[in-house]
Amino acid sequence: MVFIKVCIILQFGFTLAQYEDNLQSCVSDPALLEGTCSAQYTDPAAQLTQNLFSTLAQADCDLANPCDYPPQYNPTPGEEFDFIIVGAGSAGSVLANRLSEIAAWKVLVLEAGGDPTKTSEVPSMALLLQQTDIDWQFKTDPEEPTCLGMEGNICNWPRGKVLGGSSTINAMLYTRGSPSVYDLWEAESNPGWGYRDVLPYFKKSEDMRADDVQNTTEFFQYHGTGGPLKVENFNRAFVRPLASLLADGWAEMGYPFNPDCNGRFQAGFATIQGTLEDGRRCNTAKAFLSQIKSRRNLKVSKFSLVTRILINKSTKTAYGVEFINRKGETVRVIARKEVILSAGSIKTPQLLMLSGVGPRDNLREVGIDVIADLPVGENLQDHAISPAIMLTLDYSVPPTNQTKDMFDFLMKQDSILSSRGVSSYNTFVETENRAGDNPDFQFYFSFFGKNSSTALQRLLTNFNYRNYIKNQYLQLNSESAIIVPFLALLKPKSRGRVKLISRNPMEQPKIISGYLSDPRDVESFSRAYTIMQKFSETRPLRSKGVRYSEVKIDSCSKYTANSRPFRDCLLRYTTVSINHQVGTCKMGPPNRADSVVDAHLRVKGINRLRVIDASIMPIIPTGTTNAPTIMIGEKGSDLIKQTWLSYETGHM
């Protein structure tokens, strides 16, 4: 878009800084866009050129237009609100929308980041969002016996620090997981959280627009239309031949096509929809905040880092929060009804512990007075993935033109930039019972045409792999097109933990991933490796010259190939995160020592304090976690309404 900026600067005498300020402030005066140049010509071609310029300039302004989001609000010290929501992410944005539906309630949202960026709008550029200013850039602790193939033995854990949270930087895949997982939530003495109870909340938020899903016979039983969250198919025109190849291979393996993995059953080869609107990312800020940005009772304070929950120690009642604003000032605000934590599975437990709610030993270790001794930070779960397999194949793709692709994207035409490639085709497999519908693995792929070194390098760098591992992928890709299969463990037995290192809220907590700490996970991965090997040997894949290879690790070469010790070694060097961290404020009955919140998401032992985000999940769903987190926001807002509307009605 450089030529657009230059033309605006030349035509209207702006400095570059003024141009950026105008763009950020949405100064798109029609007089500017009508084009001074075009008025100087009567030539039709010149006029068309100026019209094109004007259209592109407007499209550039509309991409991640800050005017689409709530304006900045700066709370005054001591200002009172009915509800204070910490975090405007996947759950927090939902809560802001639903609670502010009650006009009499004054709602404040505190978000540590700012507005989504232009890059965040473009589906094919999702990998470019990691390790940027809108990513918290969390890192696991280097002392654990995993992530051994990463620089410093550290795994990167990206999490969104921006309106929309991780829904603004994720891969946009929309899956809910098996219904049986939610029934397990309920079975753990969490009434109201079974699949029959949560399904209406999935449907409530959803505007399912994908034709292939709408054409299923049970569409309205499982899906909603007209909700704030737009769900569409990714642009697949560019990858259909390769997707057909994969589908044929899985069919030979006994995994038929499933038109809707969020419907009656999950298993099989499926096309995955995305949180998209007209080919662009539909994060929760766009879905739930944009439409209500002018509500007078909703205030959003960006670049506001909450450092502590204010809790009355004698009554054990939360009454507000303390935060650092954009100017670096410490401000306290008051909650008349509740404080709601929606800061995610890392920041929420950190904030609770900084406020005196957490494991007694850890809090005392860093010098924090204990208000409530709860297992905050425990039960950390994630979908670990193993990308240690490489499939080379005889497959070529036509060259692309990035300028044309961006032009198509801005004009809302079909564009490769609205695609996630073959990663939007997933296969859900139950590795122990091949005929079952309780998947424990999700297989998906990334394709790299020959010499796609830039894109491949970015992926491997995001994983923080050491150079000797990255070079193996890059060398193979210099010789051939490659597919990198991702084997995602959907039912991990291993558990990690989040701990405080210090009382400093600016310091990242200690993150222990727990990957592979339970040997059953290694056994599960071994079964998945066997399936992937057999998949690579199917007739359709052999017809494209597919060859199977694995990353070579010197420390693992002493073990017999494909043996349990060999698999264990390879996994400890190559296993990374798929960025689905959940569970660190586990939901459970009040009398259970391992729970932090009850089925109404109230923090045990603390009045007027709730946690409503992915951290409350007792068991991780068997799919991506964004849709379940949005569901938690929907259900959580109803739980709050049930509490306070009935209370207020009873006291009228």
C-alpha atoms as one frame of an Amber mdcrd trajectory, in Angstrom:
protein
   0.000   0.000   0.000   3.039   2.278  -0.203   1.893   3.791  -3.508  -1.408
   4.831  -1.885   0.414   6.605   0.945   2.762   8.351  -1.455  -0.084   9.496
  -3.676  -2.065  10.888  -0.729   1.013  12.705   0.562   1.764  14.200  -2.859
  -1.817  15.192  -3.614  -2.788  16.671  -0.298   0.471  17.898   1.172   0.367
  15.586   4.199   3.486  14.494   6.033   3.758  10.753   6.555   2.999  11.238
  10.271  -0.106  13.243   9.419  -1.215  10.531   7.016  -0.852   7.856   9.700
  -2.715  10.035  12.231  -5.526  10.608   9.767  -5.730   6.929   8.949  -5.834
   5.957  12.614  -8.518   8.552  13.246 -10.465   7.380  10.199 -10.109  10.755
   8.499 -11.525   9.609   5.200 -13.177  12.810   4.116 -14.963  12.065   0.832
 -13.434  15.258  -0.532 -10.017  13.685  -0.123 -11.026  10.446  -1.736 -12.815
  11.985  -4.683  -9.377  12.768  -6.050  -7.994  16.190  -6.838  -5.992  14.662
  -9.682  -9.048  13.321 -11.478 -10.554  16.798 -11.567  -7.616  17.910 -13.718
  -8.412  15.427 -16.477 -11.250  14.862 -18.880  -9.581  11.721 -20.177 -11.763
   8.695 -19.262  -8.774   6.416 -18.545  -7.269   8.975 -16.175 -10.583   9.298
 -14.373 -10.859   5.544 -14.015  -7.333   5.434 -12.605  -8.235   8.056 -10.011
 -11.409   6.191  -9.119  -9.324   3.084  -8.572  -6.972   5.041  -6.350  -9.887
   6.395  -4.314 -11.388   2.933  -3.902  -8.089   1.454  -2.747  -7.488   4.313
  -0.339 -10.901   3.762   1.214 -10.329  -0.003   1.378  -7.006   0.599   3.125
  -8.726   2.796   5.712 -11.500   0.246   6.219  -9.034  -2.573   6.938  -8.833
  -2.749  10.751 -10.491   0.644  10.960 -10.124   1.855  14.582 -13.552   3.481
  14.304 -15.014  -0.033  14.181 -14.071  -0.551  17.829 -15.115   1.179  21.057
 -13.317   4.470  21.699 -10.742   4.819  24.447 -12.113   5.589  27.910  -9.891
   6.785  30.740 -11.428   5.993  34.132 -10.857   8.475  36.919  -9.419   7.280
  40.260 -12.182   5.891  42.436 -14.750   5.830  39.620 -17.516   3.299  40.220
 -18.980   0.725  37.872 -21.425  -2.111  38.381 -19.160  -4.656  36.695 -15.457
  -4.536  35.908 -14.309  -7.039  33.277 -10.578  -7.737  33.106  -9.691  -8.662
  29.529 -11.486  -7.986  26.232 -10.657 -11.367  24.718 -12.710 -14.330  23.561
 -14.873 -14.393  26.705 -14.480 -10.789  27.892 -15.866  -9.284  24.683 -18.923
 -11.531  24.961 -19.471 -10.495  28.575 -19.169  -6.806  27.704 -21.852  -7.192
  25.068 -24.299  -9.248  27.109 -23.981  -7.405  30.429 -24.304  -3.980  28.835
 -27.632  -5.120  27.380 -28.980  -4.094  30.782 -29.086  -0.317  30.376 -29.019
   0.304  34.123 -25.695  -1.513  34.522 -22.482   0.456  34.038 -19.766  -1.828
  32.635 -16.015  -1.196  32.419 -13.668  -3.371  30.350  -9.928  -3.143  31.015
  -7.728  -4.453  28.201  -3.918  -4.573  28.296  -3.652  -4.197  24.502  -5.147
  -1.964  21.840  -7.083  -2.297  18.586  -6.491  -5.159  16.127  -3.924  -4.496
  13.388  -4.334  -4.698   9.614  -2.317  -7.913   9.486  -4.693  -9.524  11.972
  -7.500  -9.163   9.417  -5.769 -11.350   6.823  -6.291 -15.112   7.405  -3.201
 -16.257   5.514  -0.979 -13.979   7.631  -1.900 -15.436  11.015   1.629 -16.717
  11.663   2.998 -13.175  11.299   1.100 -12.073  14.421   3.161 -14.157  16.832
   6.100 -12.520  18.621   4.633  -9.049  17.976   3.255  -6.316  20.211  -0.223
  -7.865  20.174   1.139 -11.151  21.548   1.942 -11.626  25.260   4.872 -13.804
  24.068   4.682 -16.226  26.987   7.460 -18.786  27.296   7.585 -22.060  29.183
  10.083 -22.707  31.926  13.368 -24.118  30.551  13.923 -26.601  33.363  11.244
 -29.076  32.377  12.228 -32.280  30.492  10.538 -31.234  27.259  10.962 -28.559
  24.556  14.524 -29.887  24.303  14.828 -29.026  20.602  14.031 -25.362  21.195
  16.412 -22.496  21.831  17.070 -22.455  25.559  14.737 -25.470  25.947  11.869
 -22.961  25.862   8.541 -23.373  24.055   6.777 -20.238  22.840   3.178 -19.806
  23.966   1.556 -16.948  22.013  -1.555 -15.362  23.570  -3.440 -12.311  22.337
  -2.734  -8.937  23.968  -5.292  -6.952  21.972  -9.041  -6.399  21.694 -10.401
  -9.838  20.889  -7.532 -11.519  22.746  -6.336 -14.749  21.184  -9.259 -14.710
  18.742  -7.322 -11.887  17.047  -4.093 -13.857  16.559  -5.245 -17.488  16.298
  -5.746 -19.662  13.213  -9.528 -18.965  13.225 -10.521 -22.662  13.051 -14.002
 -23.102  14.511 -14.472 -26.417  16.313 -16.304 -27.223  19.527 -15.023 -30.671
  20.408 -16.883 -33.873  21.189 -20.171 -33.572  23.117 -18.879 -36.247  25.495
 -16.323 -33.819  26.966 -19.042 -31.454  28.193 -20.918 -34.391  29.664 -17.720
 -35.165  31.585 -17.717 -31.585  32.892 -21.195 -32.165  34.244 -20.250 -35.587
  35.623 -17.601 -33.873  37.745 -20.437 -32.273  39.760 -20.825 -29.203  37.546
 -24.591 -29.071  36.977 -25.685 -27.155  33.900 -22.504 -27.808  31.922 -23.487
 -30.959  30.023 -23.676 -30.865  26.239 -27.453 -30.411  26.207 -26.959 -27.327
  28.420 -24.083 -25.683  26.534 -25.301 -26.354  22.979 -27.821 -23.450  23.094
 -24.966 -21.093  23.973 -22.868 -22.281  21.041 -25.859 -21.639  18.803 -26.633
 -18.266  20.409 -23.316 -16.701  19.428 -23.137 -18.262  15.975 -24.015 -16.998
  12.526 -23.172 -20.075  10.473 -22.872 -19.094   6.811 -21.086 -22.111   5.307
 -23.224 -23.739   2.609 -21.868 -27.238   3.171 -22.882 -27.106   6.837 -26.223
 -25.427   6.126 -27.052 -28.244   3.713 -26.761 -30.948   6.376 -30.083 -32.471
   7.409 -29.626 -31.621  11.108 -28.332 -28.078  10.629 -30.743 -26.265  12.935
 -30.334 -28.859  15.657 -26.655 -27.988  16.023 -26.173 -24.508  14.580 -27.433
 -20.969  14.846 -27.845 -18.120  12.398 -27.968 -14.413  13.050 -25.595 -14.424
  16.024 -22.735 -11.918  16.345 -19.946 -14.394  15.493 -19.671 -14.932  11.740
 -18.565 -18.427  10.709 -17.740 -19.116   7.057 -15.700 -21.417   4.884 -12.156
 -20.362   4.164 -11.365 -19.698   0.521 -10.439 -23.179  -0.694 -10.282 -22.722
  -4.454  -6.487 -22.711  -4.396  -6.066 -25.924  -2.412  -8.913 -28.163  -3.581
  -6.697 -30.535  -5.636  -4.402 -31.096  -2.665  -7.370 -31.403  -0.287  -8.911
 -34.015  -2.577  -5.670 -35.969  -2.449  -5.755 -35.947   1.354  -9.441 -36.869
   1.410  -8.817 -39.867  -0.857  -5.968 -41.020   1.367  -8.065 -40.786   4.529
 -10.974 -42.550   2.824  -8.683 -45.478   2.011  -7.719 -45.501   5.685 -11.392
 -45.799   6.654 -12.088 -42.185   7.613 -14.922 -40.874   5.428 -15.768 -37.256
   4.770 -17.653 -35.543   7.589 -19.496 -32.406   6.404 -19.894 -31.037   9.931
 -17.489 -31.960  12.733 -19.543 -29.703  15.049 -22.721 -31.657  14.371 -23.921
 -35.117  15.307 -20.464 -36.663  15.256 -16.879 -35.400  15.170 -14.763 -38.211
  13.703 -13.630 -38.329  10.088 -12.095 -36.059   7.470 -13.735 -32.652   7.716
 -13.627 -29.190   6.251 -13.225 -26.757   9.126 -15.007 -23.424   9.061 -13.390
 -20.227  10.271 -14.411 -17.232  12.342 -14.616 -15.065   9.231 -16.734 -12.329
   7.732 -16.426 -11.807   3.977 -13.053 -13.526   3.949 -11.625 -11.467   6.819
 -11.006 -12.476  10.417 -14.019 -12.105  12.665 -12.469 -11.835  16.114 -14.671
 -11.477  19.193 -13.988  -7.735  19.390 -15.388  -7.309  15.888 -18.265  -9.700
  16.578 -19.321  -8.558  20.057 -17.887  -5.072  20.639 -18.129  -3.309  17.281
 -21.903  -3.476  17.138 -22.252  -1.932  20.628 -19.358   0.528  20.546 -21.723
   3.451  21.174 -23.576   2.028  24.173 -23.464   4.725  26.817 -23.197   2.263
  29.704 -20.142   0.453  28.257 -16.631   1.843  28.683 -13.465   0.245  27.313
 -10.051   1.273  28.593  -7.228   0.028  26.365  -3.544  -0.334  27.233  -4.658
  -0.791  30.842  -2.734  -3.506  32.685  -4.576  -4.770  35.759  -2.106  -5.502
  38.539  -4.310  -6.457  41.479  -7.851  -7.255  42.518  -8.966  -5.199  45.492
 -10.282  -7.586  48.147 -11.561  -6.696  51.621  -9.645  -9.164  53.786 -12.125
  -9.151  56.662 -15.217  -9.796  54.537 -13.343 -11.543  51.709 -15.208  -9.459
  49.155 -13.814  -8.137  45.867 -14.646  -4.471  45.452 -12.492  -3.247  42.558
  -9.182  -3.453  40.737  -5.922  -1.582  40.453  -4.398  -1.010  37.022  -1.635
   0.885  35.226  -2.979   3.104  32.476  -1.357   4.134  29.210   0.409   7.056
  30.911   1.992   4.751  33.480  -0.289   5.978  36.272  -1.703   3.590  38.864
  -5.487   3.895  39.065  -8.060   2.207  41.300 -11.658   1.700  40.178 -14.577
   0.308  42.151 -17.047  -2.471  41.304 -20.436  -2.132  42.949 -21.514  -5.639
  41.951 -18.697  -7.869  40.669 -15.171  -8.116  39.348 -14.940 -10.608  36.472
 -11.607 -12.060  35.362 -11.452 -12.919  31.648  -7.716 -12.528  31.169  -7.024
 -16.085  29.982  -5.385 -19.218  31.325  -2.054 -17.524  32.118  -2.937 -13.976
  33.167  -6.068 -14.850  35.172  -4.271 -17.189  37.597  -1.343 -14.767  37.810
  -3.687 -11.937  38.748  -5.507 -14.041  41.334  -2.228 -15.038  42.961  -0.922
 -11.460  42.964  -4.120 -10.582  44.845  -3.671 -13.235  47.546  -5.825 -15.987
  46.048  -3.823 -19.104  45.270  -1.658 -21.909  46.690  -0.483 -20.960  50.168
   3.109 -22.171  49.717   3.683 -20.308  46.443   2.172 -17.061  47.752   4.226
 -17.126  50.921   7.325 -17.937  48.901   7.035 -14.582  47.091   5.813 -12.633
  50.118   2.084 -12.280  49.385  -0.496 -12.456  52.166  -2.894 -15.364  51.674
  -6.566 -14.440  51.533  -7.814 -17.742  50.073  -5.764 -20.928  49.761  -6.912
 -22.337  46.413  -5.211 -24.475  43.697  -4.937 -21.549  41.288  -2.567 -22.288
  38.405  -2.891 -26.070  38.711  -4.606 -28.362  36.162  -2.930 -26.629  33.194
  -3.784 -28.488  29.971  -2.851 -27.945  26.351  -3.112 -29.742  23.034   0.527
 -30.606  22.435   1.449 -31.286  18.818   4.251 -33.164  17.140   5.371 -31.729
  13.778   8.419 -34.008  13.553   7.193 -35.739  10.364   7.874 -34.450   6.863
   6.159 -35.745   3.732   7.815 -34.879   0.436   5.673 -35.105  -2.705   5.566
 -34.357  -6.400   3.213 -31.407  -6.403   3.602 -27.948  -7.826   1.571 -24.796
  -7.348   1.318 -21.814  -9.688   3.291 -18.728  -8.654   1.427 -16.020  -6.785
   1.558 -12.245  -7.001   1.309 -10.692  -3.560   0.264  -7.280  -4.867  -2.580
  -8.785  -6.887  -3.546 -11.022  -3.975  -3.819  -8.007  -1.680  -5.783  -6.090
  -4.296  -8.248  -8.994  -4.528  -8.431  -9.178  -0.747  -9.163  -5.472  -0.325
 -11.802  -5.553  -3.044 -13.467  -8.514  -1.259 -12.964 -10.754  -4.235 -11.678
 -14.297  -4.035  -8.149 -14.101  -2.733  -5.581 -16.598  -1.624  -5.095 -14.325
   1.393  -8.513 -15.476   2.655  -7.261 -19.044   2.747  -5.620 -21.120   5.454
  -4.427 -23.616   2.886  -4.908 -27.292   3.642  -4.806 -26.599   7.388  -8.562
 -25.977   7.164  -8.999 -29.687   6.354  -8.682 -31.788   9.513  -9.130 -35.432
  10.387 -10.388 -36.454  13.828  -9.361 -39.958  14.813  -9.897 -42.226  17.781
  -6.603 -44.101  17.729  -7.574 -46.832  20.211 -10.940 -47.630  18.662 -10.819
 -46.861  14.966 -14.610 -47.217  14.636 -15.424 -44.913  17.555 -16.543 -41.299
  17.694 -14.531 -40.099  20.644 -11.412 -38.714  18.912  -8.160 -38.450  20.792
  -6.151 -37.018  17.867  -6.616 -34.267  15.333  -4.492 -34.465  12.181  -3.961
 -31.368  10.086  -1.326 -30.245   7.619   0.693 -27.323   6.381   1.807 -27.399
   2.753   4.941 -25.684   1.475   5.687 -25.582  -2.227   9.276 -26.160  -3.264
  11.569 -23.412  -1.944   8.895 -21.844   0.283  11.666 -20.972   2.696  10.206
 -17.686   3.991   6.895 -19.165   5.142   8.509 -22.336   6.460  11.192 -20.391
   8.315   8.492 -18.302   9.987   6.634 -21.373  11.218   9.781 -22.988  12.609
  10.928 -19.748  14.239   7.553 -19.386  15.943   8.137 -22.854  17.363  11.555
 -21.637  18.607  13.342 -24.642  17.104  17.114 -24.741  17.196  18.867 -24.157
  13.879  19.918 -27.768  13.345  16.242 -28.799  13.422  15.054 -25.911  11.244
  17.730 -26.660   8.680  16.399 -30.199   8.148  12.992 -28.875   7.080  14.521
 -26.126   4.956  16.935 -28.480   3.214  14.174 -30.917   2.335  11.975 -28.064
   1.092  14.771 -26.795  -1.136  14.578 -30.142  -2.958  10.857 -30.775  -2.975
   7.409 -29.618  -1.967   6.656 -30.828   1.543   3.677 -31.405   3.793   4.219
 -31.045   7.530   1.601 -33.085   9.415   0.585 -31.844  12.848  -0.446 -34.599
  15.234  -2.504 -32.887  17.944  -3.123 -34.795  21.179  -6.746 -34.019  22.067
  -6.969 -35.879  25.386  -3.747 -35.194  27.269  -3.275 -36.948  30.576  -0.330
 -34.716  31.479  -0.885 -31.582  33.534   1.201 -28.453  33.923   1.186 -25.492
  36.269   1.455 -21.708  36.431   3.378 -20.287  39.413   4.408 -16.853  40.580
   8.087 -15.976  40.375   7.742 -12.660  42.161   5.257 -10.030  43.303   6.029
  -7.954  40.226   2.928  -7.934  37.964   5.110  -6.983  34.998   7.083 -10.229
  35.244   5.831 -13.311  33.439   4.859 -16.167  35.763   6.657 -19.487  35.710
   4.958 -21.784  33.193   5.477 -25.526  33.503   3.887 -27.102  30.447   3.857
 -30.621  31.844   4.091 -32.047  28.332   4.617 -35.827  28.296   4.821 -36.020
  32.093   2.251 -38.822  31.907   3.631 -41.803  29.933   0.176 -42.512  28.502
   0.581 -39.452  26.290   3.709 -40.947  24.720   1.755 -44.137  24.010  -0.993
 -42.097  22.369   1.493 -40.241  20.178   3.065 -43.538  19.167  -0.297 -44.775
  17.876  -0.758 -41.502  15.969   2.681 -41.863  14.353   1.742 -45.343  13.156
  -1.462 -44.020  11.596   0.422 -41.221   9.844   2.946 -43.686   8.435   0.145
 -45.838   7.040  -1.574 -42.756   5.658   1.584 -41.819   3.734   1.551 -45.295
   2.155  -1.995 -45.135   0.779  -2.454 -45.421  -2.982  -3.514 -41.792  -3.528
  -0.448 -40.442  -1.740   1.919 -42.908  -3.385   0.608 -41.708  -6.742   2.088
 -38.292  -5.908   5.402 -39.781  -4.868   4.891 -39.121  -1.158   7.864 -40.118
   0.968   7.819 -40.228   4.776  10.688 -38.950   6.910  11.238 -37.694  10.439
  13.427 -35.086  12.064  16.752 -36.580  13.090  17.928 -35.977  16.645  21.423
 -37.213  17.531  20.420 -37.983  21.109  17.649 -40.278  19.851  19.743 -42.246
  17.342  20.873 -44.705  20.016  17.337 -46.115  20.241  15.737 -48.554  17.815
  13.624 -46.681  15.268   9.914 -46.576  16.114  10.518 -48.102  19.545   8.890
 -46.613  22.654  12.207 -45.071  23.894  12.829 -43.617  20.405   9.350 -42.053
  20.255   9.720 -40.700  23.783  13.041 -39.088  22.867  11.824 -37.613  19.575
   8.709 -36.172  21.196  10.667 -34.461  23.977  12.744 -32.638  21.381  10.012
 -31.688  18.919   6.673 -31.386  20.765   5.278 -27.857  20.720   2.062 -26.071
  21.624  -0.995 -25.641  19.444  -1.862 -22.747  21.776  -4.937 -24.150  23.523
  -3.987 -23.601  27.163  -6.902 -24.112  29.574  -7.835 -25.294  33.054  -5.791
 -23.211  35.516  -8.852 -22.089  37.534 -10.704 -25.383  37.453 -14.472 -25.468
  37.814 -15.786 -27.960  40.347 -17.957 -28.403  43.427 -17.103 -26.169  46.414
 -16.168 -29.155  48.578 -13.521 -30.386  46.143  -9.965 -29.415  47.032  -8.891
 -29.280  43.379 -11.421 -26.637  42.245 -11.105 -22.846  42.113 -14.576 -21.801
  40.926 -18.009 -23.372  41.336 -20.509 -24.166  38.582 -21.625 -20.513  38.667
 -17.975 -19.523  38.032 -17.681 -17.811  41.433 -14.252 -17.945  43.057 -14.477
 -20.114  46.152 -14.262 -18.185  49.409 -14.293 -14.742  47.751 -17.510 -12.791
  47.333 -18.364 -10.920  44.137 -15.474 -12.333  42.130 -15.869 -14.619  39.117
 -13.605 -16.179  36.521 -15.125 -16.489  33.056 -12.612 -17.676  30.470 -10.799
 -20.824  29.288  -9.101 -21.274  32.651 -12.307 -22.688  34.218 -12.398 -25.758
  31.941 -11.993 -28.896  34.061 -11.133 -30.994  30.976  -9.866 -29.640  27.661
 -12.290 -30.055  24.710 -11.319 -32.272  21.776 -10.931 -29.443  19.308  -9.822
 -25.831  19.133 -10.664 -23.936  22.316 -11.843 -20.572  20.973 -15.456 -21.592
  20.314 -15.796 -23.225  23.784 -14.365 -20.083  25.393 -16.949 -17.932  23.612
 -19.615 -20.352  24.841 -18.332 -19.901  28.402 -18.682 -16.133  27.976 -22.265
 -16.553  26.794 -23.263 -18.888  29.613 -21.316 -16.904  32.207 -23.150 -13.699
  31.314 -26.475 -15.469  31.827 -25.328 -16.749  35.221 -24.505 -13.175  36.238
 -27.849 -11.915  34.974 -29.677 -14.655  36.888 -27.910 -13.584  40.074 -28.350
  -9.841  39.867 -31.636  -9.435  38.012 -33.389 -11.748  40.452 -31.701  -9.925
  43.342 -32.707  -6.508  42.069 -36.252  -7.678  41.336 -36.528  -9.059  44.838
 -35.411  -5.762  46.349 -37.604  -3.445  44.330
